[in-house]
Tab-separated table of C-alpha atoms and ligand atoms in Angstrom:
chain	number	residue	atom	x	y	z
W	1	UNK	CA	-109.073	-68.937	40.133
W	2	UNK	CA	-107.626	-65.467	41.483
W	3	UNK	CA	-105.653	-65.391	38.204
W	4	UNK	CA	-107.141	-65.022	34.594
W	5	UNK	CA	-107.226	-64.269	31.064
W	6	UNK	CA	-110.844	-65.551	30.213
W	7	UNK	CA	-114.098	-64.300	30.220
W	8	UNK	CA	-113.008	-61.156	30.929
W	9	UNK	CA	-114.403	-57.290	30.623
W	10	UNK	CA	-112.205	-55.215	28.838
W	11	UNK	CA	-114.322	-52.336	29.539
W	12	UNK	CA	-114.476	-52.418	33.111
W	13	UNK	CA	-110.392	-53.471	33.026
W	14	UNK	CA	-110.199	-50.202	31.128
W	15	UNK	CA	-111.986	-48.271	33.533
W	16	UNK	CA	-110.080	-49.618	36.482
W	17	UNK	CA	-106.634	-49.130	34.285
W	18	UNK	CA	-107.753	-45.425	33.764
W	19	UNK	CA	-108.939	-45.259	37.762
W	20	UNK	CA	-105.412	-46.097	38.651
W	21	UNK	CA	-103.630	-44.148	35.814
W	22	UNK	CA	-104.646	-40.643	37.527
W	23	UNK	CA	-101.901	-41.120	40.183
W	24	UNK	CA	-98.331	-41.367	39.735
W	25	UNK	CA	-98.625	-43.636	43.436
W	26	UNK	CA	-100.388	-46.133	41.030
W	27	UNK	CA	-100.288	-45.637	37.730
W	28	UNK	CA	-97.524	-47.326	35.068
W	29	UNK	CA	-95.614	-44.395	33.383
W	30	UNK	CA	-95.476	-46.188	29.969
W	31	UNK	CA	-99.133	-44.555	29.582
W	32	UNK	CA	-100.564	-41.224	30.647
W	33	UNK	CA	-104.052	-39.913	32.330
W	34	UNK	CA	-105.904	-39.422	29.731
W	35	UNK	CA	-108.953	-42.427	28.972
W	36	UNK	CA	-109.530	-42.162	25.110
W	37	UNK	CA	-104.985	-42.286	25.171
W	38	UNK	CA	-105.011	-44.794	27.270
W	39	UNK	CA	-107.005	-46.858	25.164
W	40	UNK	CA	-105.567	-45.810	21.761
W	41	UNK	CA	-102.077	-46.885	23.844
W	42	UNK	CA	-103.183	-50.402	24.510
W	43	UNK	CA	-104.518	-51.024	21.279
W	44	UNK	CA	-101.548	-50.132	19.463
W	45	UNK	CA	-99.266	-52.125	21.500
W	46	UNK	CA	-97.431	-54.789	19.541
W	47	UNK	CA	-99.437	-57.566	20.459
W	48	UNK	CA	-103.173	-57.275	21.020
W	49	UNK	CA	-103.477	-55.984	24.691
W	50	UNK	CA	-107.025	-58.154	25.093
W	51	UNK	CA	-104.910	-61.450	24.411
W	52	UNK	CA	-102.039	-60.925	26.842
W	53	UNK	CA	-104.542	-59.314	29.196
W	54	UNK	CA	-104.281	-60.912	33.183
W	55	UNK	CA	-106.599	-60.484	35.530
W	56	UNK	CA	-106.745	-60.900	39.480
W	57	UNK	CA	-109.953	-61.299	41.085
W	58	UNK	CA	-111.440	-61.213	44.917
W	59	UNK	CA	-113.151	-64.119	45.798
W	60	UNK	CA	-116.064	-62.699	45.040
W	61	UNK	CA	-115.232	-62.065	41.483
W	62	UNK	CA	-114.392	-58.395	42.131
W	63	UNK	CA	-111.494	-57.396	40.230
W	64	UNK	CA	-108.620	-56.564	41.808
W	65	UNK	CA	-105.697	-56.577	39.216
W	66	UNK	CA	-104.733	-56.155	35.860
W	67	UNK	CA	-101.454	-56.386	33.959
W	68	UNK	CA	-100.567	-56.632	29.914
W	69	UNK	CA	-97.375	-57.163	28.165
W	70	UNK	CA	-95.539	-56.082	25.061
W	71	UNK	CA	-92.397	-57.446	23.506
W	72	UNK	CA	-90.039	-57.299	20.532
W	73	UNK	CA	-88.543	-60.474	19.591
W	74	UNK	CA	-85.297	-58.897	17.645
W	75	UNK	CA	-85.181	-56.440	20.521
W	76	UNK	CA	-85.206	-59.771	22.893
W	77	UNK	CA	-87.449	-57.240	25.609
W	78	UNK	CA	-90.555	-56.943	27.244
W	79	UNK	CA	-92.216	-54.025	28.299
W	80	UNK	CA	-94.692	-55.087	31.038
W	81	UNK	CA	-97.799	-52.158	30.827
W	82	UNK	CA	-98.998	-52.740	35.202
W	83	UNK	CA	-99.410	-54.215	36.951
W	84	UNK	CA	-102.467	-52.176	38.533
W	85	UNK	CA	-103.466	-53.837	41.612
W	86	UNK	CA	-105.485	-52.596	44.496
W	87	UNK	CA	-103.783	-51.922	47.454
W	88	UNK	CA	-104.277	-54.801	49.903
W	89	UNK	CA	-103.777	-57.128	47.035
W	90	UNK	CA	-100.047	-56.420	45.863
W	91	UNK	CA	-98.872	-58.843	48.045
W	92	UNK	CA	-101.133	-61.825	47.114
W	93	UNK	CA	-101.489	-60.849	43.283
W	94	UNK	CA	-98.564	-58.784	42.456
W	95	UNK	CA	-95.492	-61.540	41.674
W	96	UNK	CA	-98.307	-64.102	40.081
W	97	UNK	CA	-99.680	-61.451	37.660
W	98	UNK	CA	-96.155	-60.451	36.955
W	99	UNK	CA	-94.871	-63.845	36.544
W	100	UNK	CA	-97.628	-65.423	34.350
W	101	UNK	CA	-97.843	-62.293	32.092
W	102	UNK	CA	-93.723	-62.482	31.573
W	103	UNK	CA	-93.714	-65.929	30.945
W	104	UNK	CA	-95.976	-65.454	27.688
W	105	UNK	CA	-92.960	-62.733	26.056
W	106	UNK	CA	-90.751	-64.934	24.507
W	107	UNK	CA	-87.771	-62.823	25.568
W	108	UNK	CA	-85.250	-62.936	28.618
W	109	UNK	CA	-85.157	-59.165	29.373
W	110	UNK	CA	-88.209	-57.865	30.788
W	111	UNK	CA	-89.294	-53.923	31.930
W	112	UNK	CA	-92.031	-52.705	34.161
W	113	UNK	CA	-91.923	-48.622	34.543
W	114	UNK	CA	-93.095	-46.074	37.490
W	115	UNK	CA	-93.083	-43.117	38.968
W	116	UNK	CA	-90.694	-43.317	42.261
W	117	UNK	CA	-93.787	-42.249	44.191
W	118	UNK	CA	-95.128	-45.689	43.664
W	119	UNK	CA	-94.157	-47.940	46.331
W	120	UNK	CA	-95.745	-51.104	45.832
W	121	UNK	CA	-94.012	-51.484	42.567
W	122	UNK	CA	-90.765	-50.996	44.080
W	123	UNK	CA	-91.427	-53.497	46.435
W	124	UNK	CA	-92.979	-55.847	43.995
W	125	UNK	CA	-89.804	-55.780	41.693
W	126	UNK	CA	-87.976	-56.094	45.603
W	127	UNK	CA	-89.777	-58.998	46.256
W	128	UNK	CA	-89.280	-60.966	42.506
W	129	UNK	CA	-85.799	-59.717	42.545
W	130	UNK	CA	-86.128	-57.315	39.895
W	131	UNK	CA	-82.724	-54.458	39.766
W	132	UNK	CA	-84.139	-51.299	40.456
W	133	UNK	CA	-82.655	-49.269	37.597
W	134	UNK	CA	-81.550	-45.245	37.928
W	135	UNK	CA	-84.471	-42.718	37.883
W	136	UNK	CA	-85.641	-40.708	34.995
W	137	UNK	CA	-85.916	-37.015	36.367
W	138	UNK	CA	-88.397	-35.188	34.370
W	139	UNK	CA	-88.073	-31.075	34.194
W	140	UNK	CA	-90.196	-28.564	32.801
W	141	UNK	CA	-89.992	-24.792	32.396
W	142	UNK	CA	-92.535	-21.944	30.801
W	143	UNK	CA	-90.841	-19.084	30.369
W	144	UNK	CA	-91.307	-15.697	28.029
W	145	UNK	CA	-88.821	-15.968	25.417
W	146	UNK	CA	-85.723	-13.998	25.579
W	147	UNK	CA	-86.438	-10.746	23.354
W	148	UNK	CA	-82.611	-9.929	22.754
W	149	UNK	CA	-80.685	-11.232	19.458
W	150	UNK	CA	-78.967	-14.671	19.336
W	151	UNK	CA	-75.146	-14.908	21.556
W	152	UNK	CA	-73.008	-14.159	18.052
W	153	UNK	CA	-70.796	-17.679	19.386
W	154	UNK	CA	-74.063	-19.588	18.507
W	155	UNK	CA	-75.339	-20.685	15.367
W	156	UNK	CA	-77.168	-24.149	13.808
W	157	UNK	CA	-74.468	-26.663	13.443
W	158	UNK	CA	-73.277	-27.835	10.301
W	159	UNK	CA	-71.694	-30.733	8.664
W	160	UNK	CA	-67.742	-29.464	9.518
W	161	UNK	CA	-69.162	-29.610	12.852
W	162	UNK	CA	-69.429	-33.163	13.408
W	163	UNK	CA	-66.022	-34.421	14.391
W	164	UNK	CA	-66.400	-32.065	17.590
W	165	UNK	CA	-70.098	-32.814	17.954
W	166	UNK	CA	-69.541	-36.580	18.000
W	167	UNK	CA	-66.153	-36.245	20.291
W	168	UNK	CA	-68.697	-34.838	22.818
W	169	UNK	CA	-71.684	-36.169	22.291
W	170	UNK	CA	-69.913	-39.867	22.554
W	171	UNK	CA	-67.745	-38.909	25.761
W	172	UNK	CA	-71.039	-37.705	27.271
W	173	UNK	CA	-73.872	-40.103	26.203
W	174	UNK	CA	-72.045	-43.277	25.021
W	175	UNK	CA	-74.879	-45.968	23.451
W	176	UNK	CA	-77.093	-43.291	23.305
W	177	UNK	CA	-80.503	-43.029	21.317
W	178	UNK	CA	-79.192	-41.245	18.720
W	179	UNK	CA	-75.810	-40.683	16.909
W	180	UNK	CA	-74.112	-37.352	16.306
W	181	UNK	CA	-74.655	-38.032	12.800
W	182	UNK	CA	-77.950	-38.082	13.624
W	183	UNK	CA	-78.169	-34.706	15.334
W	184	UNK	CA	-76.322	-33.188	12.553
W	185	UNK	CA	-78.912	-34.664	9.746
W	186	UNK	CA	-80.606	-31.067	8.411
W	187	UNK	CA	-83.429	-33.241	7.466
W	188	UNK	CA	-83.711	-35.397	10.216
W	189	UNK	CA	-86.154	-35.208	13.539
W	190	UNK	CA	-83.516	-32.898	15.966
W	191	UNK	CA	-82.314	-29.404	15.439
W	192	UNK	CA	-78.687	-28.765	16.740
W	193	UNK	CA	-77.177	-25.811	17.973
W	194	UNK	CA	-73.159	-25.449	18.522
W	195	UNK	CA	-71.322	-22.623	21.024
W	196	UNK	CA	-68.323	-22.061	19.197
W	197	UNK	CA	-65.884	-19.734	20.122
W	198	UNK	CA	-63.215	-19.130	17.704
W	199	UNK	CA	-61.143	-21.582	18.740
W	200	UNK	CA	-63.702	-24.410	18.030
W	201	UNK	CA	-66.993	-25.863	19.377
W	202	UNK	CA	-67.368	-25.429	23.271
W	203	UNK	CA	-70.670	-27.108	23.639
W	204	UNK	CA	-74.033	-27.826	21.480
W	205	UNK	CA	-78.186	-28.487	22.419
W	206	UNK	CA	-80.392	-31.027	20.363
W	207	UNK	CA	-83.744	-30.727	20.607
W	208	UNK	CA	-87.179	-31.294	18.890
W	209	UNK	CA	-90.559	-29.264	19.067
W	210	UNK	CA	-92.649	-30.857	20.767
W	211	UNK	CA	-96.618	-29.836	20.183
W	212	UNK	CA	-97.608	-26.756	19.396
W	213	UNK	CA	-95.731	-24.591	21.637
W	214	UNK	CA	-92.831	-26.988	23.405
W	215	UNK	CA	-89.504	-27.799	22.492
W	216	UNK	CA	-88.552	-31.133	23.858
W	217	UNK	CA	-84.419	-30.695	25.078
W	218	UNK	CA	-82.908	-34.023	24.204
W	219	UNK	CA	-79.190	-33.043	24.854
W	220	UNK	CA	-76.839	-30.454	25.567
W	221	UNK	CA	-73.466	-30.825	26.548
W	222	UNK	CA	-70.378	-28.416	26.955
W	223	UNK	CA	-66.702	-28.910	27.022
W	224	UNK	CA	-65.509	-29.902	30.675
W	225	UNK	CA	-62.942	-27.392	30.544
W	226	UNK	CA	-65.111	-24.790	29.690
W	227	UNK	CA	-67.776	-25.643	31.807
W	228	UNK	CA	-69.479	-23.437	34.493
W	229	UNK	CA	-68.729	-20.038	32.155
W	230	UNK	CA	-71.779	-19.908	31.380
W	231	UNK	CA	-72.475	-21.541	27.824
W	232	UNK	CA	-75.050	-24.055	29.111
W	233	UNK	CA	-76.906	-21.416	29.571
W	234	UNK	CA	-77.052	-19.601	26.720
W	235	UNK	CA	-77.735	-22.460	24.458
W	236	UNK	CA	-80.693	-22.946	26.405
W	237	UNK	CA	-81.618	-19.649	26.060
W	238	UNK	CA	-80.759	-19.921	22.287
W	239	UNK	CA	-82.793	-22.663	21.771
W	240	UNK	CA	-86.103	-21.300	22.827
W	241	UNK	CA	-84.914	-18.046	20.843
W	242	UNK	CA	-84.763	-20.211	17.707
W	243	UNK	CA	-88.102	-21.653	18.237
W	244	UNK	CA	-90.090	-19.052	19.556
W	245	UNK	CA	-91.268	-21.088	22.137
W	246	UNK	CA	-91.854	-20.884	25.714
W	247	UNK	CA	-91.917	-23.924	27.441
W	248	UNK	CA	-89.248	-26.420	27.308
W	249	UNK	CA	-89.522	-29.932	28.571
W	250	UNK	CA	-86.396	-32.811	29.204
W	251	UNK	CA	-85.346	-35.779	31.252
W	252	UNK	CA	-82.364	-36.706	33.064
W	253	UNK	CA	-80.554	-39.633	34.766
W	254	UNK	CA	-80.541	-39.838	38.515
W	255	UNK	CA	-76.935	-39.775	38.395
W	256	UNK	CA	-76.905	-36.568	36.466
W	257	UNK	CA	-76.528	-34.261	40.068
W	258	UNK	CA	-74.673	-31.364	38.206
W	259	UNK	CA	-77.084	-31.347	35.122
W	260	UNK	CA	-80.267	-31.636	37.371
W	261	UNK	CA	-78.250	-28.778	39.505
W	262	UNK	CA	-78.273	-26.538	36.715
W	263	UNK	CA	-81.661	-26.598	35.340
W	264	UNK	CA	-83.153	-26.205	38.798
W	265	UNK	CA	-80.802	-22.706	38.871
W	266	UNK	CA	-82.093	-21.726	35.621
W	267	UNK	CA	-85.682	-22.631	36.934
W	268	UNK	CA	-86.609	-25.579	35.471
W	269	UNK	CA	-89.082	-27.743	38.016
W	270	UNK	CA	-89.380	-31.384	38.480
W	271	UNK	CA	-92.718	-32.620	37.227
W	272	UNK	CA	-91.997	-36.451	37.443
W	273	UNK	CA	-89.581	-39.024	38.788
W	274	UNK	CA	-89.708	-42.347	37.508
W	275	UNK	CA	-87.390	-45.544	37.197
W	276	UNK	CA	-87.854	-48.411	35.229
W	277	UNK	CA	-87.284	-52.211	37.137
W	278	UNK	CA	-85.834	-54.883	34.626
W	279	UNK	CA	-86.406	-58.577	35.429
W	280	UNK	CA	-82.907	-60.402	36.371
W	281	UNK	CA	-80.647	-61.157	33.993
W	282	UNK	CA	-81.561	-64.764	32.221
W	283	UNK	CA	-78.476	-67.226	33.641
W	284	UNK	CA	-76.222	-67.264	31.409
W	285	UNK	CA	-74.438	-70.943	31.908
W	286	UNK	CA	-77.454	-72.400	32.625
W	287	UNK	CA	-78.871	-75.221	29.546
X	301	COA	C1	-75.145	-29.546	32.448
X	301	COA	C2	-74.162	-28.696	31.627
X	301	COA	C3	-74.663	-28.649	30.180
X	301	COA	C4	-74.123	-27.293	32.207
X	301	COA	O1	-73.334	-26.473	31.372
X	301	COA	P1	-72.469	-25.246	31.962
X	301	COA	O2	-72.009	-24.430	30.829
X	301	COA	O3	-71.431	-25.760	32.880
X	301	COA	O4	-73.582	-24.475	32.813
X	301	COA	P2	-73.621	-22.919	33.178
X	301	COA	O5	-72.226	-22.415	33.361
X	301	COA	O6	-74.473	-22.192	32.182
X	301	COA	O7	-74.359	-22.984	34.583
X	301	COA	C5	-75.407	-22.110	34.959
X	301	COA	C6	-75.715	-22.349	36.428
X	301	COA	O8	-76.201	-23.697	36.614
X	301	COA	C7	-75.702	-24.203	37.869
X	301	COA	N1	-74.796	-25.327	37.612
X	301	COA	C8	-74.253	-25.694	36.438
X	301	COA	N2	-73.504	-26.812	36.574
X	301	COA	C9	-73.570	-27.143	37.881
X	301	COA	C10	-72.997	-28.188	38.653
X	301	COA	N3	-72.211	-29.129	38.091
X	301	COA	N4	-73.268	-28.240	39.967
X	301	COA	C11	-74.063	-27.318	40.551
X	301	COA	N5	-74.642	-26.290	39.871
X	301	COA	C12	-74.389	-26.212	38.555
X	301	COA	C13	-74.940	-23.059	38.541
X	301	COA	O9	-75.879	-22.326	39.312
X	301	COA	C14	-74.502	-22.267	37.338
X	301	COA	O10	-74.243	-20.921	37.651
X	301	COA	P3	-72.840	-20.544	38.389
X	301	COA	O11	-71.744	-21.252	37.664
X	301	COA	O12	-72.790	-19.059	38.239
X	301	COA	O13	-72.973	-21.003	39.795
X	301	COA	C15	-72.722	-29.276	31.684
X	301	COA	O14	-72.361	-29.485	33.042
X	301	COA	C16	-72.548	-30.596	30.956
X	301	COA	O15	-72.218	-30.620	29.775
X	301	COA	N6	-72.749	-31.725	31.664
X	301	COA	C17	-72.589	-33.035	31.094
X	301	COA	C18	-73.695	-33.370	30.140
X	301	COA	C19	-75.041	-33.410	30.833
X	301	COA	O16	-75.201	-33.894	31.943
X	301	COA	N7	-76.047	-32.892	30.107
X	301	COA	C20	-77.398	-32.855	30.586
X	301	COA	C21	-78.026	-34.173	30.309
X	301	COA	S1	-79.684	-33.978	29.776
């Protein structure tokens, strides 16, 4: 039986998950590098990762695959963690691991996640007709924090600010994660900055700290008409002078040429591509 969920060893499945976890080539990009996360990842998955555990095997017994699932039943979506499958055995192992591990979520919307550097999922989600969904572009920059005093135009944003803030924020990232309201909340997770002018607010940067010495950049956006003068820059800037902090870490859509444009001319490099594959969409007329 080349596919499983008995009599299995977690441990050496954990060792083999970890194995292929140290490249992006192989490795699914819901989880990191690290062994002891990796494990604290699986085990606080949704559903215990042991029970939807699959396994391939050689004939020989030898494994050769491994994939898990997690879903949310209000959410109606899957999250497929894998598959990790040795090389020669995408092709023979890859759709049934994928196909018997889906069919235990019992959702219609299904997600596996990679770097682009991994090829055999791209061609697995290919082959089980799987849309290939827009990359996540993944920057990072360390740099010494600006030792002038904060551009006078920017300051945190406020309250009066959020009819602007949501006007933009909504043109830019409709259906987003988070609401303007949200960004705005004093007391909430992000810290907001606005660019404004005189004549209103031109632009504003949400972000979080992230660890000890990172701020994570979850958006910025400026006016279109005010664009290229210079403002994305400075809140940049302005955010790492209200945090102190050197490095600053974010992610943008494939599609995003301009944005990816302008951190790579304020220095920013690309640390990770990846793009999530969803399973098709469940026919809707059929009974
Ligand atoms: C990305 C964005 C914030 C940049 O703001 P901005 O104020 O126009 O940027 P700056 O004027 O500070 O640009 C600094 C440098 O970045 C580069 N740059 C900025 N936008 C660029 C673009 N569209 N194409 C190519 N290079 C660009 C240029 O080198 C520019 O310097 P230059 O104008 O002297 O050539 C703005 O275009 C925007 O709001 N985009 C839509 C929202 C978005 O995509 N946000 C990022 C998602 S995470």
């Amino acid at each position: 039986m080349p596919i499983t969920s008995r009599a299995i060893d977690h441990q050496a499945v954990l060792d083999f998950i970890v194995e292929q976890q140290q490249s992006p080539a192989t490795a699914c990009a819901y989880l990191g590098t690290d062994a002891e996360s990796i494990k604290d990842d699986l085990k606080g998955l949704d559903q215990p990762w042991t029970e939807t555990l699959h396994i391939s095997t050689a004939e020989d017994g030898r494994l050769t695959g491994a994939v898990v699932i997690e879903w949310d039943e209000e959410l109606a979506r899957s999250w497929v963690y894998g598959p990790w499958i040795e090389q020669d055995a995408w092709v023979a192992h890859g759709p049934a691991l994928l196909g018997t591990v889906t069919s235990l979520a019992p959702v219609g919307d299904h997600e596996m996640y990679a770097d682009v550097a991994h090829r055999e999922m791209a061609e697995l989600a290919t082959r089980c007709g799987w849309r290939h969904r827009e990359a996540n572009f993944e920057y990072s920059r360390t740099a010494p924090v600006p030792a002038n005093e904060l551009d006078l135009q920017i300051r945190p944003a406020t309250a009066e600010d959020l009819p602007r803030v949501r006007a933009l924020h909504e043109a830019e990232f409709p259906g987003t994660y988070a609401s303007a309201v949200e960004l705005l909340d004093r007391a909430g997770r992000y810290s907001t900055l606005v660019l404004d002018d005189g004549d209103g607010v031109r632009g504003y940067v949400a972000y979080q700290h992230q660890g000890r010495d990172g701020v994570y950049l979850d958006f910025i956006t400026v006016d279109p008409t005010a664009r290229r003068a210079g403002i994305g820059e400075l809140l940049i800037t302005a955010a790492q002078q209200c945090t102190g902090r050197q490095r600053i870490e974010l992610t943008v859509d494939e599609n995003r040429a301009g944005a990816r444009a302008f951190y790579e001319a304020l220095g920013f490099d690309q640390v990770a591509a990846t793009r999530p594959y969803r399973s098709p969409r469940p026919n809707m007329w059929a009974h």
